[in-house]
């Protein structure tokens, strides 16, 4: 474990106006590709509940599942900062539990930091975790673990509240904050007032960095994609075509041919 991307480097990037590239990953081979492509932050997101486990929300994801995925991602990564995402109920039930679970990411996986959702309401938790020397990335705006409270995956537009949340998480010691599903002009205001880097997803171009869910970017699934996603490939289609070709060749006796036999 020797990450080249440190907190100091991320602060410098913000100061120099150099964009921070972040992406999710959930397993060894993809984490290796993402790392080797020069991404600065790899988030093992609880979005794995939706894109890997086939759930309709992130709520069922457990600590043990996050630990497993973060460990196999961290094993592949040589350069990026690996962040483990704290799943639903791993930090909401008490500060001691939150510090313990955050610590598990660093102790058991090789991650360098954790992320948790919420603004002012979780500032005491962020304070306690950072006091235990565990760097915390905050996440405000559209916070998927609050899907039921928000009445769906909805863009958040309350500027005063978003600015207050951003200021609170910075004051509590967060080293960075994810801004999800908020209008671009509000994200710009937050980015301008904070000294920590903002990482946007559905928050416009003026954040200090951007993050997407890997499976969305690569077109690995058929799910509905939010407006903010740009699909850079259609790997799901390519995979289905390759598997169908294999199946046809097994059935018609074309595979295995002589070259694949001992
Ligand atoms: O779980 C996740 O992947 C996330 C990112 C989309 C920010 O929280």
CSV table of C-alpha atoms and ligand atoms in Angstrom, one decimal:
chain,number,residue,atom,x,y,z
A,1,UNK,CA,0.0,0.0,0.0
A,2,UNK,CA,1.7,3.1,-1.2
A,3,UNK,CA,-0.8,5.6,-2.7
A,4,UNK,CA,0.8,8.5,-4.6
A,5,UNK,CA,-2.3,10.6,-4.3
A,6,UNK,CA,-2.4,12.0,-0.8
A,7,UNK,CA,-4.6,14.6,0.9
A,8,UNK,CA,-1.8,17.2,0.3
A,9,UNK,CA,-1.8,16.4,-3.4
A,10,UNK,CA,-5.6,16.9,-3.6
A,11,UNK,CA,-5.4,20.3,-1.8
A,12,UNK,CA,-2.7,21.3,-4.2
A,13,UNK,CA,-4.8,20.3,-7.1
A,14,UNK,CA,-7.7,22.5,-5.9
A,15,UNK,CA,-5.3,25.4,-5.3
A,16,UNK,CA,-3.8,25.0,-8.8
A,17,UNK,CA,-7.2,24.7,-10.5
A,18,UNK,CA,-6.2,21.1,-11.7
A,19,UNK,CA,-9.3,19.0,-12.0
A,20,UNK,CA,-9.5,15.9,-9.8
A,21,UNK,CA,-10.7,12.7,-11.6
A,22,UNK,CA,-12.6,10.2,-9.4
A,23,UNK,CA,-14.4,7.0,-10.4
A,24,UNK,CA,-15.9,4.1,-8.6
A,25,UNK,CA,-14.6,0.5,-8.7
A,26,UNK,CA,-15.7,-2.6,-6.9
A,27,UNK,CA,-13.3,-5.4,-7.9
A,28,UNK,CA,-9.7,-6.1,-8.7
A,29,UNK,CA,-9.6,-6.1,-12.5
A,30,UNK,CA,-11.6,-2.9,-13.0
A,31,UNK,CA,-9.7,-1.2,-10.1
A,32,UNK,CA,-6.4,-2.0,-11.8
A,33,UNK,CA,-7.7,-0.5,-15.1
A,34,UNK,CA,-9.0,2.6,-13.4
A,35,UNK,CA,-5.8,3.1,-11.5
A,36,UNK,CA,-3.6,2.6,-14.5
A,37,UNK,CA,-5.7,5.1,-16.4
A,38,UNK,CA,-4.6,7.9,-14.1
A,39,UNK,CA,-7.7,8.4,-12.0
A,40,UNK,CA,-6.8,10.2,-8.8
A,41,UNK,CA,-9.5,8.9,-6.4
A,42,UNK,CA,-11.2,5.4,-6.5
A,43,UNK,CA,-14.3,5.3,-4.5
A,44,UNK,CA,-15.6,1.8,-3.5
A,45,UNK,CA,-19.1,3.2,-3.5
A,46,UNK,CA,-22.1,1.6,-1.9
A,47,UNK,CA,-23.6,2.1,-5.3
A,48,UNK,CA,-22.3,-1.5,-5.7
A,49,UNK,CA,-25.7,-2.5,-4.2
A,50,UNK,CA,-27.3,-1.3,-7.4
A,51,UNK,CA,-24.7,-2.0,-10.1
A,52,UNK,CA,-23.1,-5.2,-8.8
A,53,UNK,CA,-25.8,-6.8,-6.5
A,54,UNK,CA,-28.9,-5.9,-8.5
A,55,UNK,CA,-30.7,-4.1,-5.6
A,56,UNK,CA,-33.0,-1.1,-6.3
A,57,UNK,CA,-31.2,1.1,-3.7
A,58,UNK,CA,-28.0,1.2,-1.7
A,59,UNK,CA,-29.8,0.5,1.6
A,60,UNK,CA,-29.2,-3.3,1.8
A,61,UNK,CA,-25.4,-3.0,1.5
A,62,UNK,CA,-23.6,-4.2,4.6
A,63,UNK,CA,-20.3,-3.3,6.3
A,64,UNK,CA,-18.8,-6.7,5.6
A,65,UNK,CA,-19.7,-6.5,1.9
A,66,UNK,CA,-18.0,-3.0,1.7
A,67,UNK,CA,-14.9,-4.4,3.5
A,68,UNK,CA,-14.7,-7.3,1.1
A,69,UNK,CA,-15.0,-5.1,-2.0
A,70,UNK,CA,-12.7,-2.3,-0.7
A,71,UNK,CA,-10.0,-4.9,0.1
A,72,UNK,CA,-10.0,-6.4,-3.4
A,73,UNK,CA,-10.0,-2.9,-4.9
A,74,UNK,CA,-7.1,-1.6,-2.7
A,75,UNK,CA,-5.1,-4.7,-3.6
A,76,UNK,CA,-5.1,-3.6,-7.2
A,77,UNK,CA,-4.3,0.1,-6.7
A,78,UNK,CA,-0.8,1.6,-6.8
A,79,UNK,CA,-1.4,5.3,-7.4
A,80,UNK,CA,-5.0,6.5,-6.6
A,81,UNK,CA,-6.4,7.3,-3.2
A,82,UNK,CA,-8.9,4.5,-2.3
A,83,UNK,CA,-11.9,5.6,-0.4
A,84,UNK,CA,-14.3,3.2,1.3
A,85,UNK,CA,-18.0,4.2,1.4
A,86,UNK,CA,-19.7,3.8,4.7
A,87,UNK,CA,-23.0,1.9,4.1
A,88,UNK,CA,-26.4,2.7,5.6
A,89,UNK,CA,-26.5,2.1,9.4
A,90,UNK,CA,-22.8,1.9,9.7
A,91,UNK,CA,-22.5,5.4,11.1
A,92,UNK,CA,-26.1,6.6,11.9
A,93,UNK,CA,-26.6,4.7,15.1
A,94,UNK,CA,-23.9,6.2,17.3
A,95,UNK,CA,-20.6,8.0,17.1
A,96,UNK,CA,-18.6,5.1,18.7
A,97,UNK,CA,-20.0,2.6,16.1
A,98,UNK,CA,-19.2,5.1,13.4
A,99,UNK,CA,-15.6,5.5,14.4
A,100,UNK,CA,-15.2,1.7,14.8
A,101,UNK,CA,-16.7,1.1,11.3
A,102,UNK,CA,-14.6,3.8,9.7
A,103,UNK,CA,-11.5,2.4,11.3
A,104,UNK,CA,-12.3,-1.0,9.9
A,105,UNK,CA,-11.8,0.4,6.3
A,106,UNK,CA,-8.3,1.5,7.1
A,107,UNK,CA,-7.4,-1.5,9.3
A,108,UNK,CA,-8.8,-4.3,7.2
A,109,UNK,CA,-8.8,-3.1,3.6
A,110,UNK,CA,-5.9,-0.7,2.7
A,111,UNK,CA,-8.3,2.2,2.0
A,112,UNK,CA,-6.9,5.7,2.9
A,113,UNK,CA,-10.2,7.4,3.7
A,114,UNK,CA,-13.9,6.9,4.1
A,115,UNK,CA,-16.9,8.7,2.7
A,116,UNK,CA,-20.2,9.2,4.4
A,117,UNK,CA,-23.5,10.9,3.5
A,118,UNK,CA,-25.0,13.9,5.1
A,119,UNK,CA,-24.4,17.6,6.0
A,120,UNK,CA,-24.8,19.4,9.3
A,121,UNK,CA,-26.6,16.4,10.8
A,122,UNK,CA,-23.4,14.3,10.6
A,123,UNK,CA,-20.9,16.9,11.5
A,124,UNK,CA,-20.3,15.5,15.0
A,125,UNK,CA,-19.7,12.1,13.4
A,126,UNK,CA,-17.2,13.5,10.9
A,127,UNK,CA,-15.4,15.3,13.8
A,128,UNK,CA,-15.1,12.1,15.8
A,129,UNK,CA,-13.8,10.1,12.8
A,130,UNK,CA,-11.2,12.7,11.8
A,131,UNK,CA,-10.1,12.9,15.4
A,132,UNK,CA,-9.3,9.2,15.2
A,133,UNK,CA,-7.0,10.1,12.2
A,134,UNK,CA,-9.3,8.7,9.6
A,135,UNK,CA,-9.8,11.1,6.7
A,136,UNK,CA,-13.4,11.7,5.8
A,137,UNK,CA,-15.0,12.7,2.5
A,138,UNK,CA,-18.5,14.1,3.1
A,139,UNK,CA,-21.4,13.8,0.6
A,140,UNK,CA,-24.2,16.3,0.4
A,141,UNK,CA,-27.1,17.1,-1.9
A,142,UNK,CA,-28.8,14.0,-3.3
A,143,UNK,CA,-27.7,11.4,-0.8
A,144,UNK,CA,-29.0,8.0,-2.0
A,145,UNK,CA,-29.1,6.5,1.6
A,146,UNK,CA,-31.9,9.1,2.3
A,147,UNK,CA,-33.9,8.1,-0.8
A,148,UNK,CA,-37.1,7.5,1.2
A,149,UNK,CA,-36.8,10.7,3.1
A,150,UNK,CA,-36.2,12.7,-0.1
A,151,UNK,CA,-39.1,11.0,-1.8
A,152,UNK,CA,-36.9,9.5,-4.6
A,153,UNK,CA,-33.6,10.3,-6.2
A,154,UNK,CA,-34.3,14.0,-6.6
A,155,UNK,CA,-32.2,17.0,-7.5
A,156,UNK,CA,-31.7,19.1,-4.3
A,157,UNK,CA,-32.2,22.8,-4.8
A,158,UNK,CA,-32.2,24.4,-1.3
A,159,UNK,CA,-29.2,26.7,-1.7
A,160,UNK,CA,-29.1,28.0,1.9
A,161,UNK,CA,-29.2,24.5,3.3
A,162,UNK,CA,-26.6,23.2,0.8
A,163,UNK,CA,-24.2,26.0,1.6
A,164,UNK,CA,-24.7,25.5,5.3
A,165,UNK,CA,-24.1,21.8,5.0
A,166,UNK,CA,-21.0,22.3,2.9
A,167,UNK,CA,-19.6,24.8,5.5
A,168,UNK,CA,-20.4,22.5,8.4
A,169,UNK,CA,-18.7,19.4,6.9
A,170,UNK,CA,-15.6,21.5,6.2
A,171,UNK,CA,-15.6,22.9,9.7
A,172,UNK,CA,-16.0,19.4,11.1
A,173,UNK,CA,-12.8,18.3,9.3
A,174,UNK,CA,-13.9,16.6,6.1
A,175,UNK,CA,-11.0,16.7,3.6
A,176,UNK,CA,-13.3,16.8,0.6
A,177,UNK,CA,-17.0,16.8,-0.2
A,178,UNK,CA,-19.1,15.1,-2.9
A,179,UNK,CA,-21.8,17.3,-4.3
A,180,UNK,CA,-24.5,15.1,-5.9
A,181,UNK,CA,-27.6,16.1,-7.8
A,182,UNK,CA,-27.5,19.9,-7.3
A,183,UNK,CA,-27.8,22.7,-9.8
A,184,UNK,CA,-24.5,23.8,-11.3
A,185,UNK,CA,-24.7,27.4,-10.1
A,186,UNK,CA,-25.1,26.3,-6.5
A,187,UNK,CA,-22.2,23.8,-6.9
A,188,UNK,CA,-20.0,26.6,-8.2
A,189,UNK,CA,-20.9,28.8,-5.2
A,190,UNK,CA,-20.0,26.0,-2.8
A,191,UNK,CA,-16.8,25.3,-4.6
A,192,UNK,CA,-15.8,28.9,-4.4
A,193,UNK,CA,-16.4,29.3,-0.7
A,194,UNK,CA,-14.8,26.0,0.5
A,195,UNK,CA,-11.1,25.5,0.8
A,196,UNK,CA,-11.5,21.7,0.5
A,197,UNK,CA,-12.0,20.1,-2.9
A,198,UNK,CA,-15.6,19.5,-4.1
A,199,UNK,CA,-16.2,16.4,-6.3
A,200,UNK,CA,-19.3,16.7,-8.4
A,201,UNK,CA,-21.7,14.1,-9.7
A,202,UNK,CA,-24.7,15.8,-11.5
A,203,UNK,CA,-23.4,19.1,-10.1
A,204,UNK,CA,-22.1,20.8,-13.2
A,205,UNK,CA,-18.6,21.6,-14.5
A,206,UNK,CA,-17.3,24.0,-11.8
A,207,UNK,CA,-16.6,21.5,-9.1
A,208,UNK,CA,-12.9,20.8,-8.3
A,209,UNK,CA,-13.4,17.3,-9.6
A,210,UNK,CA,-15.9,14.9,-11.1
A,211,UNK,CA,-17.0,11.3,-10.2
A,212,UNK,CA,-19.1,8.8,-12.0
A,213,UNK,CA,-20.2,5.2,-11.4
A,214,UNK,CA,-17.9,3.0,-13.4
A,215,UNK,CA,-20.7,0.7,-14.7
A,216,UNK,CA,-22.6,3.7,-15.9
A,217,UNK,CA,-19.6,5.2,-17.8
A,218,UNK,CA,-18.8,1.9,-19.4
A,219,UNK,CA,-22.4,1.0,-20.4
A,220,UNK,CA,-22.2,-2.3,-18.4
A,221,UNK,CA,-25.9,-2.5,-17.6
A,222,UNK,CA,-29.4,-1.8,-18.9
A,223,UNK,CA,-30.6,0.3,-16.0
A,224,UNK,CA,-32.0,3.8,-16.5
A,225,UNK,CA,-29.2,6.3,-16.5
A,226,UNK,CA,-29.6,9.7,-14.9
A,227,UNK,CA,-29.1,12.8,-17.1
A,228,UNK,CA,-25.7,13.6,-15.7
A,229,UNK,CA,-24.1,10.3,-16.9
A,230,UNK,CA,-22.1,10.2,-20.1
A,231,UNK,CA,-21.7,6.7,-21.4
A,232,UNK,CA,-18.2,6.4,-22.9
A,233,UNK,CA,-18.6,2.7,-24.0
A,234,UNK,CA,-21.1,0.0,-24.6
A,235,UNK,CA,-19.3,-2.9,-22.8
A,236,UNK,CA,-22.6,-4.6,-21.8
A,237,UNK,CA,-23.6,-4.9,-25.5
A,238,UNK,CA,-20.1,-6.2,-26.4
A,239,UNK,CA,-20.2,-8.8,-23.6
A,240,UNK,CA,-23.7,-10.0,-24.5
A,241,UNK,CA,-22.6,-10.4,-28.2
A,242,UNK,CA,-19.4,-12.3,-27.2
A,243,UNK,CA,-21.3,-14.6,-24.9
A,244,UNK,CA,-24.0,-15.3,-27.6
A,245,UNK,CA,-21.2,-16.1,-30.1
A,246,UNK,CA,-19.6,-18.5,-27.6
A,247,UNK,CA,-22.9,-20.2,-27.0
A,248,UNK,CA,-23.6,-20.6,-30.7
A,249,UNK,CA,-20.2,-22.0,-31.3
A,250,UNK,CA,-20.5,-24.6,-28.5
A,251,UNK,CA,-23.9,-25.6,-29.9
A,252,UNK,CA,-22.7,-25.9,-33.5
A,253,UNK,CA,-19.5,-27.7,-32.5
A,254,UNK,CA,-17.2,-24.9,-33.8
A,255,UNK,CA,-15.7,-24.4,-30.3
A,256,UNK,CA,-13.4,-25.9,-29.1
A,257,UNK,CA,-11.5,-26.2,-32.4
A,258,UNK,CA,-8.1,-27.9,-32.9
A,259,UNK,CA,-6.1,-24.9,-31.7
A,260,UNK,CA,-7.8,-25.0,-28.3
A,261,UNK,CA,-7.2,-28.7,-27.7
A,262,UNK,CA,-4.2,-30.5,-26.1
B,1,LIG,O1,-21.9,5.1,-3.9
B,1,LIG,C1,-21.3,5.8,-4.8
B,1,LIG,O2,-20.9,5.3,-5.8
B,1,LIG,C2,-21.3,7.2,-4.6
B,1,LIG,C3,-20.8,8.1,-5.7
B,1,LIG,C4,-21.8,8.1,-6.8
B,1,LIG,C5,-20.5,9.4,-5.3
B,1,LIG,O3,-21.6,7.7,-3.6
